[in-house]
XYZ file of C-alpha atoms in Angstrom:
664
model
C 0.000 0.000 0.000
C 1.384 3.378 -0.975
C 0.057 6.877 -0.382
C 0.972 10.417 -1.370
C 0.230 11.596 2.168
C 3.408 12.461 4.068
C 4.424 9.590 6.327
C 4.914 12.103 9.140
C 1.193 12.848 9.123
C 0.375 9.129 9.118
C 2.662 8.599 12.112
C 1.225 11.596 13.920
C -2.251 10.090 13.657
C -0.956 7.219 15.793
C 0.575 9.669 18.263
C -2.638 11.653 18.537
C -4.849 8.611 19.095
C -2.438 7.194 21.668
C -2.149 10.347 23.747
C -5.865 11.146 23.516
C -7.009 7.660 24.493
C -4.604 7.463 27.423
C -5.609 10.944 28.561
C -9.321 10.106 28.441
C -8.739 6.910 30.404
C -6.266 8.676 32.679
C -4.351 5.440 32.436
C -2.031 3.752 29.969
C 1.305 3.957 28.182
C 1.611 6.651 25.504
C 5.418 6.544 25.231
C 5.842 3.392 23.147
C 3.109 4.154 20.550
C 4.472 7.670 20.084
C 8.028 6.388 19.815
C 7.299 3.528 17.407
C 4.860 5.379 15.153
C 7.195 5.618 12.139
C 8.241 1.990 12.540
C 4.563 1.070 12.395
C 4.044 3.164 9.267
C 6.939 1.445 7.511
C 5.789 -2.059 8.408
C 2.039 -1.726 8.023
C 1.966 0.310 4.823
C 4.867 -1.290 2.939
C 5.285 -4.890 4.076
C 2.566 -6.304 6.352
C 0.253 -8.568 4.289
C -3.156 -8.688 5.925
C -6.811 -8.181 5.116
C -8.930 -6.094 7.509
C -12.030 -7.567 5.844
C -10.909 -11.091 6.737
C -8.706 -10.967 9.842
C -8.505 -14.781 9.907
C -7.129 -15.254 6.398
C -4.810 -18.195 6.970
C -1.857 -16.868 4.957
C -1.799 -13.422 6.574
C 1.394 -12.151 8.134
C 1.290 -12.372 11.906
C 1.904 -9.194 13.887
C 2.706 -9.244 17.597
C 3.297 -6.376 19.992
C 5.473 -8.037 22.616
C 5.774 -4.767 24.551
C 2.037 -5.029 25.053
C 1.736 -2.059 27.397
C 1.876 -0.022 24.177
C -1.468 -1.486 23.160
C -2.755 1.827 21.813
C -0.282 1.468 18.949
C -1.987 -1.742 17.894
C -5.476 -0.346 18.374
C -4.590 2.727 16.336
C -3.211 0.560 13.535
C -6.280 -1.668 13.502
C -8.670 1.269 13.540
C -6.868 3.304 10.901
C -6.305 0.433 8.482
C -9.948 -0.608 8.429
C -10.562 -3.362 10.960
C -13.866 -3.520 12.794
C -12.631 -1.379 15.664
C -14.633 1.862 15.577
C -13.585 5.136 17.159
C -16.034 4.594 19.999
C -13.849 1.693 21.098
C -10.732 3.867 20.927
C -12.513 6.386 23.127
C -13.416 3.542 25.476
C -9.783 2.527 25.998
C -9.197 0.550 29.201
C -12.868 0.629 30.220
C -15.066 -2.259 31.312
C -16.128 -4.545 28.442
C -14.410 -2.415 25.808
C -12.625 -3.994 22.856
C -9.557 -1.928 23.719
C -8.339 -3.341 27.034
C -5.168 -2.143 28.727
C -3.076 -4.847 27.079
C -3.890 -6.616 23.794
C -6.161 -9.606 24.315
C -6.730 -12.414 21.836
C -10.360 -12.785 20.707
C -11.335 -9.556 22.482
C -9.992 -7.239 19.792
C -10.277 -8.206 16.140
C -6.830 -8.467 14.561
C -4.950 -9.164 17.794
C -3.002 -12.400 17.314
C -2.041 -13.033 20.944
C -2.543 -11.585 24.411
C 0.587 -9.737 25.451
C 1.759 -7.656 28.352
C 3.798 -10.082 30.464
C 7.048 -8.984 28.867
C 9.019 -11.460 26.819
C 6.087 -13.736 26.095
C 4.974 -11.930 22.946
C 8.302 -12.397 21.193
C 8.255 -16.018 22.363
C 4.747 -16.525 20.963
C 6.092 -15.050 17.727
C 8.832 -17.686 17.671
C 6.097 -20.324 17.908
C 4.136 -18.710 15.092
C 7.190 -18.557 12.853
C 8.037 -22.166 13.658
C 4.489 -23.255 12.792
C 4.729 -21.394 9.471
C 8.041 -23.040 8.618
C 6.817 -26.550 9.435
C 3.498 -26.128 7.629
C 5.262 -24.747 4.568
C 7.580 -27.753 4.477
C 4.625 -30.102 4.827
C 2.151 -28.536 2.401
C 3.962 -26.401 -0.161
C 4.776 -27.856 -3.551
C 6.762 -26.426 -6.480
C 4.845 -23.429 -7.772
C 2.392 -23.606 -4.901
C 3.693 -21.742 -1.851
C 0.300 -21.736 -0.157
C 1.927 -21.291 3.260
C 4.150 -18.262 2.856
C 3.986 -15.464 5.396
C 6.092 -13.560 7.897
C 5.810 -13.074 11.624
C 6.610 -9.528 12.698
C 7.096 -8.593 16.316
C 7.629 -5.274 18.057
C 9.756 -5.627 21.151
C 11.368 -3.363 23.704
C 14.100 -3.322 26.315
C 11.839 -4.944 28.895
C 11.102 -7.961 26.711
C 14.792 -8.452 26.038
C 15.646 -8.243 29.737
C 13.211 -11.045 30.523
C 14.887 -14.455 30.661
C 12.271 -16.051 28.440
C 13.477 -13.948 25.502
C 16.889 -15.602 25.800
C 15.291 -19.067 25.766
C 13.097 -18.378 22.753
C 15.465 -16.318 20.647
C 18.283 -18.811 21.134
C 16.083 -21.596 19.799
C 14.797 -19.408 16.960
C 18.365 -18.849 15.808
C 19.209 -22.541 16.025
C 16.143 -23.443 13.960
C 16.852 -20.633 11.478
C 13.350 -19.196 11.497
C 14.020 -16.844 8.619
C 10.482 -15.477 8.417
C 10.655 -14.062 11.928
C 11.471 -10.342 11.944
C 11.718 -8.477 15.248
C 11.788 -4.695 15.369
C 13.514 -3.590 18.565
C 12.387 -0.286 20.073
C 15.783 0.756 21.411
C 14.823 3.867 23.374
C 16.900 3.210 26.487
C 14.024 3.901 28.871
C 11.933 1.734 31.184
C 9.669 2.548 34.123
C 12.583 3.201 36.482
C 14.359 5.538 34.068
C 17.383 5.182 31.825
C 18.174 1.491 31.475
C 21.930 1.954 31.267
C 22.000 1.620 35.034
C 20.797 -1.988 34.858
C 20.778 -3.091 31.201
C 24.071 -2.684 29.376
C 23.989 -5.826 27.252
C 25.391 -5.592 23.770
C 22.026 -6.628 22.368
C 23.040 -6.806 18.692
C 26.025 -8.990 19.563
C 23.843 -11.161 21.758
C 21.477 -11.855 18.872
C 24.341 -12.438 16.487
C 25.575 -15.069 18.941
C 22.156 -16.709 18.730
C 22.594 -16.991 14.979
C 20.292 -14.123 14.049
C 20.737 -11.644 11.239
C 21.123 -8.271 12.967
C 20.589 -4.888 11.349
C 22.081 -2.223 13.605
C 21.546 1.483 14.187
C 18.396 2.058 12.163
C 16.773 5.460 12.706
C 13.372 4.403 14.031
C 11.884 7.769 13.100
C 12.886 7.472 9.442
C 10.190 5.506 7.608
C 12.409 4.939 4.572
C 15.239 3.575 6.721
C 12.944 1.139 8.529
C 11.363 0.128 5.221
C 14.795 -0.637 3.764
C 15.782 -2.629 6.852
C 12.662 -4.795 6.626
C 13.293 -5.393 2.912
C 16.852 -6.426 3.764
C 15.625 -8.719 6.538
C 13.384 -10.578 4.131
C 16.422 -11.649 2.122
C 18.089 -13.377 5.085
C 18.034 -17.108 5.743
C 17.970 -16.416 9.481
C 15.619 -14.595 11.868
C 16.303 -10.870 11.941
C 16.555 -8.291 14.697
C 16.223 -4.720 13.424
C 17.634 -2.372 16.055
C 15.652 0.852 15.794
C 16.963 3.864 17.689
C 13.950 5.800 18.925
C 12.873 8.493 21.360
C 10.157 7.360 23.745
C 7.147 9.669 23.610
C 8.424 11.296 20.399
C 6.584 14.559 19.807
C 5.856 15.487 23.411
C 8.202 18.490 23.711
C 8.699 18.482 27.477
C 8.446 14.767 28.240
C 9.846 12.823 25.289
C 12.948 10.789 26.013
C 12.090 10.373 29.700
C 10.425 7.773 31.888
C 7.644 10.285 32.610
C 6.032 9.480 29.264
C 6.302 5.709 29.655
C 3.225 4.806 31.687
C 1.054 7.822 32.453
C -1.201 10.292 30.691
C 0.619 13.350 29.343
C -1.849 15.819 30.807
C -3.855 18.493 29.020
C -1.013 21.019 28.947
C 1.551 18.632 27.427
C -0.982 17.276 24.946
C -1.702 20.801 23.746
C 2.029 21.404 23.419
C 2.417 18.141 21.515
C -0.324 19.086 19.067
C 1.542 22.292 18.336
C 4.908 20.534 18.096
C 3.789 17.895 15.604
C 1.426 20.127 13.660
C -1.759 18.281 14.573
C -4.514 20.894 14.933
C -7.376 18.421 15.130
C -9.616 17.845 18.129
C -9.205 14.725 20.285
C -10.155 11.550 18.414
C -10.572 13.455 15.152
C -8.842 11.888 12.141
C -8.927 13.754 8.801
C -10.326 11.957 5.769
C -7.007 12.027 3.918
C -5.329 10.215 6.830
C -7.989 7.509 6.829
C -7.601 7.186 3.077
C -3.839 6.815 3.343
C -4.073 4.160 6.046
C -6.992 2.189 4.584
C -5.761 -1.343 3.848
C -9.066 -2.969 2.915
C -8.674 -2.856 -0.863
C -5.011 -3.892 -0.762
C -5.825 -6.651 1.709
C -8.634 -8.039 -0.427
C -6.349 -7.941 -3.446
C -3.510 -9.831 -1.787
C -5.901 -12.402 -0.362
C -7.556 -12.667 -3.777
C -4.215 -13.534 -5.346
C -3.706 -16.198 -2.739
C -7.228 -17.558 -3.268
C -6.452 -17.974 -6.961
C -3.251 -19.824 -6.094
C -5.029 -21.991 -3.561
C -7.783 -22.876 -6.007
C -5.170 -24.177 -8.438
C -3.453 -25.986 -5.567
C -6.775 -27.585 -4.602
C -7.269 -28.805 -8.171
C -3.766 -30.273 -8.280
C -3.531 -31.553 -4.693
C -7.111 -31.825 -3.394
C -6.354 -34.051 -0.411
C -3.588 -31.789 0.824
C -5.693 -28.671 0.325
C -8.534 -30.167 2.326
C -6.155 -31.305 5.031
C -4.584 -27.856 5.377
C -7.985 -26.187 5.673
C -9.165 -28.757 8.215
C -6.143 -28.250 10.379
C -6.249 -24.462 10.218
C -9.883 -24.624 11.355
C -8.813 -26.717 14.339
C -11.122 -29.575 13.423
C -10.134 -33.148 14.252
C -9.971 -35.939 11.645
C -13.112 -37.996 11.233
C -11.348 -41.178 12.329
C -9.942 -39.739 15.559
C -12.783 -40.816 17.842
C -12.764 -44.365 16.501
C -9.003 -44.671 16.955
C -9.223 -43.549 20.582
C -12.176 -45.847 21.264
C -10.177 -48.770 19.904
C -7.156 -47.826 21.977
C -9.189 -47.560 25.188
C -10.709 -50.970 24.466
C -7.186 -52.356 24.039
C -6.140 -50.844 27.374
C -9.074 -52.524 29.078
C -8.141 -55.841 27.526
C -4.407 -55.614 28.368
C -4.882 -54.560 32.012
C -1.305 -53.263 32.162
C 0.417 -52.162 35.352
C 2.759 -49.452 34.115
C 3.760 -45.903 35.006
C 1.201 -43.410 33.749
C 4.019 -41.571 31.943
C 4.389 -44.779 29.907
C 0.622 -45.002 29.560
C 0.774 -41.452 28.208
C 3.366 -42.434 25.628
C 1.224 -45.374 24.587
C -1.738 -43.030 24.129
C 0.388 -40.684 22.019
C 1.522 -43.650 19.925
C -2.095 -44.660 19.357
C -3.273 -41.159 18.405
C -0.331 -39.888 16.356
C -1.107 -41.918 13.187
C -4.531 -40.277 12.938
C -3.395 -36.829 14.159
C -0.870 -35.412 11.690
C -1.252 -32.081 13.483
C 0.344 -33.504 16.644
C 3.503 -31.506 17.408
C 5.190 -32.877 20.488
C 8.278 -32.046 22.433
C 10.091 -31.944 25.727
C 12.368 -29.608 27.639
C 15.433 -31.872 27.468
C 13.674 -34.787 29.196
C 12.265 -36.792 26.307
C 13.561 -40.089 27.682
C 11.877 -39.378 31.016
C 8.720 -37.573 29.917
C 8.131 -40.070 27.088
C 6.534 -37.614 24.683
C 8.099 -39.191 21.600
C 6.644 -42.006 19.518
C 8.044 -44.518 17.036
C 7.392 -42.561 13.857
C 8.137 -39.069 15.157
C 10.807 -36.977 13.471
C 12.914 -34.436 15.344
C 12.631 -30.852 14.147
C 15.955 -29.386 13.046
C 16.950 -26.241 11.163
C 17.134 -28.181 7.905
C 14.664 -30.907 8.768
C 10.928 -30.511 9.278
C 9.375 -32.858 11.785
C 6.800 -33.282 14.522
C 8.848 -33.488 17.714
C 10.758 -30.537 19.166
C 13.793 -30.781 21.407
C 13.231 -27.552 23.318
C 16.380 -27.907 25.408
C 16.346 -26.803 29.038
C 13.857 -24.019 28.309
C 10.640 -24.821 30.188
C 9.162 -21.298 30.131
C 10.205 -20.776 26.533
C 8.715 -24.129 25.546
C 5.336 -23.279 27.073
C 5.083 -19.862 25.400
C 6.360 -21.184 22.059
C 3.629 -23.840 22.256
C 1.106 -21.049 22.777
C 2.392 -19.326 19.632
C 2.077 -22.566 17.672
C -1.492 -23.062 18.906
C -2.394 -19.462 18.055
C -0.962 -19.766 14.555
C -3.033 -22.844 13.805
C -2.343 -26.060 11.957
C -0.883 -27.945 14.916
C -1.882 -29.232 18.326
C 1.241 -28.625 20.398
C 2.221 -30.552 23.500
C 5.405 -30.276 25.503
C 6.696 -31.862 28.657
C 8.873 -31.475 31.716
C 8.814 -32.650 35.329
C 5.835 -31.376 37.304
C 8.014 -29.455 39.744
C 9.286 -27.360 36.824
C 5.773 -26.264 35.942
C 6.730 -23.288 38.118
C 9.070 -22.152 35.349
C 6.223 -22.404 32.833
C 3.419 -21.089 34.976
C 2.820 -17.667 33.459
C 2.694 -19.101 29.942
C 0.222 -21.736 31.168
C -1.838 -18.920 32.652
C -1.737 -17.028 29.341
C -2.914 -20.139 27.492
C -5.873 -20.339 29.860
C -6.581 -16.621 29.502
C -6.632 -16.987 25.708
C -8.586 -20.289 25.799
C -6.209 -22.002 23.382
C -5.450 -25.691 22.875
C -1.979 -26.054 24.366
C -1.314 -29.350 26.131
C 1.191 -29.251 28.978
C 2.521 -32.680 29.954
C 4.048 -33.071 33.409
C 5.620 -36.292 34.652
C 7.291 -37.326 37.936
C 4.295 -35.934 39.732
C 5.009 -36.337 43.465
C 7.291 -37.796 46.104
C 7.077 -40.864 43.884
C 10.005 -39.247 42.080
C 12.094 -40.724 44.869
C 15.805 -40.238 45.319
C 16.153 -36.921 43.489
C 14.649 -35.377 46.598
C 12.581 -32.311 47.463
C 14.057 -30.041 44.763
C 12.424 -32.282 42.176
C 9.413 -33.590 44.095
C 6.188 -31.773 43.283
C 4.145 -31.084 46.409
C 2.176 -27.864 45.961
C 2.120 -27.840 42.175
C -1.061 -29.741 41.320
C -3.190 -27.722 43.733
C -1.568 -24.533 42.478
C -2.340 -25.348 38.850
C -5.949 -26.079 39.782
C -6.298 -22.448 40.835
C -5.835 -21.192 37.264
C -9.241 -20.474 35.666
C -10.097 -22.417 32.480
C -7.182 -24.823 32.906
C -8.152 -28.504 33.026
C -5.710 -30.541 35.120
C -5.744 -34.315 34.755
C -3.973 -36.723 37.116
C -4.962 -40.219 35.917
C -4.473 -43.420 37.883
C -3.891 -45.973 35.111
C -3.809 -46.639 31.387
C -7.520 -46.094 30.820
C -7.748 -42.810 32.683
C -4.568 -41.673 30.894
C -6.153 -42.366 27.512
C -9.323 -40.489 28.470
C -7.238 -37.554 29.716
C -5.384 -37.352 26.414
C -8.634 -37.579 24.486
C -10.136 -34.750 26.493
C -7.087 -32.517 25.996
C -7.078 -33.077 22.224
C -10.827 -32.640 21.780
C -11.022 -29.560 23.995
C -11.052 -26.406 21.874
C -11.785 -23.760 24.488
C -8.788 -24.010 26.751
C -5.519 -25.712 27.658
C -4.954 -28.863 29.663
C -2.257 -30.250 31.886
C -1.690 -33.997 31.883
C 0.070 -35.108 35.051
C 1.720 -38.520 35.154
C 3.632 -40.744 37.552
C 7.189 -41.955 37.379
C 6.356 -45.220 39.152
C 4.161 -48.122 38.001
C 0.474 -47.942 38.873
C -1.918 -50.903 38.740
C -4.754 -51.263 36.259
C -8.218 -50.691 37.722
C -11.184 -52.832 36.721
C -14.223 -50.888 35.565
C -17.590 -51.404 33.994
C -18.406 -49.776 30.664
C -20.464 -47.247 32.606
C -17.490 -46.332 34.746
C -15.220 -45.965 31.732
C -17.700 -43.525 30.205
C -17.887 -41.606 33.487
C -14.135 -40.870 33.539
C -14.765 -38.062 31.070
C -16.866 -36.318 33.741
C -13.756 -35.720 35.825
C -14.835 -37.736 38.865
C -16.790 -40.960 39.251
C -17.470 -43.864 41.576
C -14.723 -46.419 41.042
C -15.756 -48.771 43.866
C -19.081 -48.686 45.637
C -20.473 -50.423 48.673
C -23.965 -50.952 49.957
C -24.695 -48.717 52.924
C -21.344 -46.954 52.585
C -20.286 -45.162 55.748
C -17.823 -42.802 54.085
C -16.343 -41.698 50.781
C -12.668 -41.988 49.905
C -11.572 -39.514 47.199
C -8.230 -39.950 45.472
C -6.297 -39.240 42.294
C -3.395 -40.771 40.402
C -1.049 -42.993 42.383
C -3.181 -42.710 45.517
C -6.100 -44.556 43.908
C -4.340 -47.853 44.601
C -4.000 -46.873 48.254
C -7.651 -45.866 48.494
C -8.762 -49.176 46.995
C -6.617 -51.175 49.416
C -7.938 -49.170 52.339
C -11.510 -49.744 51.145
C -10.883 -53.490 51.023
C -9.461 -53.457 54.542
C -12.330 -51.350 55.865
C -14.801 -53.741 54.250
C -13.194 -56.645 56.105
C -13.637 -54.675 59.314
C -17.329 -54.081 58.635
C -16.946 -50.477 57.500
C -18.157 -50.254 53.872
C -16.871 -47.215 51.936
C -17.179 -45.744 48.468
C -14.052 -44.917 46.445
C -14.246 -41.953 44.089
C -11.567 -41.417 41.475
C -11.294 -37.753 40.586
C -8.692 -37.447 37.817
C -9.841 -33.929 36.887
C -11.459 -31.784 39.541
C -11.904 -28.970 37.018
C -14.131 -31.070 34.766
C -15.953 -32.569 37.741
C -16.770 -29.100 39.057
C -18.484 -28.261 35.744
C -20.921 -31.171 36.035
C -24.517 -30.559 37.024
C -25.474 -30.596 40.670
C -27.367 -33.886 40.379
C -24.342 -35.739 39.014
C -21.994 -34.311 41.607
C -24.405 -35.289 44.368
C -24.635 -38.817 42.967
C -20.866 -39.170 43.257
C -20.437 -37.322 46.549
C -23.711 -37.754 48.463
C -24.479 -35.115 51.048
C -24.104 -36.201 54.647
C -21.591 -38.949 53.923
C -18.235 -38.302 55.658
C -15.299 -37.872 53.282
C -11.558 -38.462 53.278
C -9.308 -37.285 50.436
C -5.926 -38.796 49.630
C -3.363 -37.123 47.367
C 0.427 -36.871 47.605
C 0.435 -33.091 47.749
C -0.628 -30.169 49.904
C -3.900 -30.664 51.734
C -5.655 -27.269 51.593
C -7.255 -27.741 48.175
C -9.177 -30.846 49.176
C -11.207 -29.289 51.982
C -13.571 -27.924 49.324
C -14.689 -31.541 48.859
C -14.348 -33.076 52.329
C -15.447 -30.055 54.380
C -13.933 -29.006 57.653
C -15.259 -32.172 59.253
C -13.502 -34.404 56.762
C -9.869 -35.393 56.600
C -7.141 -35.039 54.003
C -4.111 -37.273 53.841
C -1.430 -35.308 52.050
C 1.915 -33.566 52.456
C 2.223 -30.082 53.905
C 6.001 -30.100 53.988
C 8.619 -30.581 51.312
C 9.720 -34.112 50.447
C 12.858 -36.045 51.226
C 15.511 -37.929 49.265
C 14.857 -41.667 49.442
C 13.312 -44.475 47.391
C 9.676 -43.803 46.547
C 8.302 -46.690 48.605
C 10.142 -45.499 51.687
C 8.866 -41.961 51.199
C 5.203 -42.932 50.843
C 5.418 -44.851 54.104
C 7.353 -42.046 55.809
C 4.719 -39.457 54.887
C 1.793 -41.597 55.998
C 0.521 -42.928 52.689
C -0.268 -46.338 54.124
C -3.359 -48.493 54.266
C -3.343 -48.294 58.063
C -3.291 -44.500 58.051
C -6.142 -44.206 55.552
C -8.215 -46.749 57.485
C -7.669 -44.790 60.684
C -8.642 -41.524 58.987
C -11.906 -43.000 57.713
C -12.768 -44.400 61.116
C -12.091 -41.026 62.722
C -14.566 -39.189 60.486
C -17.390 -41.665 61.065
C -16.846 -42.020 64.796
């Protein structure tokens, strides 16, 4: 898109909208939008391929603002270029139920590709998007038919590059040579606390060169032509590119630009008036002249570029109809028609085999069963593949020169989780990645962001408790499962055997409105006999695994503690104390069931005891203050797993005594 309107006026429209919206809200960050305005003009008017009339066009370039506090830059771009984001929403910046929240939010604002704000995660999501593009292109493109062919552009600032996750993600991006990833670095030298040279003196260009990136240094970020040329140069590289743009934060505000004062607060009426004079913008707040709208309008250009692609894709569909249909199916997030049958057959096989194995192995078996019918499966592990067991026989490791479906993320748990989110957001793959449960702490904020965005990322965690054994308390998860259960929209599964593991995997794959964690044991767990009715009930998150006439109490357990609950129930039965055993592999799903079902599983008035090898507080929501919880409210110890379970009171005798105490 080209225009005869001076680029300065186009950039000043962004500045005006940013300062006016922040002033009206009396809240926000005008500095970044004002400082990156020319960079935005160069990218969005000369390179960014998108269609405001169809924001979900699958071959659009992806655009991410990693420094998400500068959200008004993105909202201004979307509004000016013709997306369905009217001026009333700009005026409503940061207000309840507006489509212009304080930080960009996926599926709240049309055209926003990912929720950003927690610094460093946006650029990491962008790595995932670029990786998805590269893998899909290798899988689906054919000579003369580059139907997957787009760039991922990301705006990033000093804060993002200080965050450790940016090191994890950008290192991997360089190793994998993600050449269609272009990052534009807003090098203004300012953060909330002031000039960053007191705490951030990295040689950032050299750092990225060490990662294997193409680095373009010392670009004047206020010169549209210079930024344009740098982007054009970046597109010729066979590596990801960092364009280092020297900018002035709050550019245009005569008394505040270049200082931390303009970073995260409204300019004030006096400074805004001075800014209008300084930049030659005589228009009233939220007033955009017709010639500015005309210059920014990307609807016709977007429809044209998508139209060209549609023509190409039509020819591709005629030549390769199966592949064309498969690509469209996967980008829609729909599962293959034979998926359900394959899982049903696998569950039936599990019931027939009755295997006593670790649930991490049961997980691998489930992956092996599903992978042949799920070409969109994209697995991985944070340097623990042989322990997490997320690989399968036919999987191929992703390398810089080798497409595949299994990623060695290296020791980068946080980076892995946020890259997975980027892959899920891009579309075409169902990503899953694994580490030990105790290291979910490293990944937690990316897991939270997946839940916030309601995307299908699958986080696999093995070695789920003191059952880890000799590695000791540094590696033994105690508080982690309960902590993960506190995250809204996150479904956490802790299965007890092969059948529950298969159901957990099925749920995670079929779920399209949020992420899941799948939590597995290191040690072997016995197979549990069930009726067909009970197998079907697993999908409800909690169900009666063992019942007894005239039960005196209910035992609730998950994962490895199901075996203990069943043994205790047998012993109590011998002593004339019949009890019900409830397996609750996913409390999140169980809590969404109707009241009648929940009451049928946990009848009112029946005393309850919960057993789980973790902190106890969570379980009082089910057992009440009168019930008992057998758990661990300290850290673990270093010893063989069997010794530890006995040491911490996970014994038949202790469970029997607890049940007797609540019915006394």
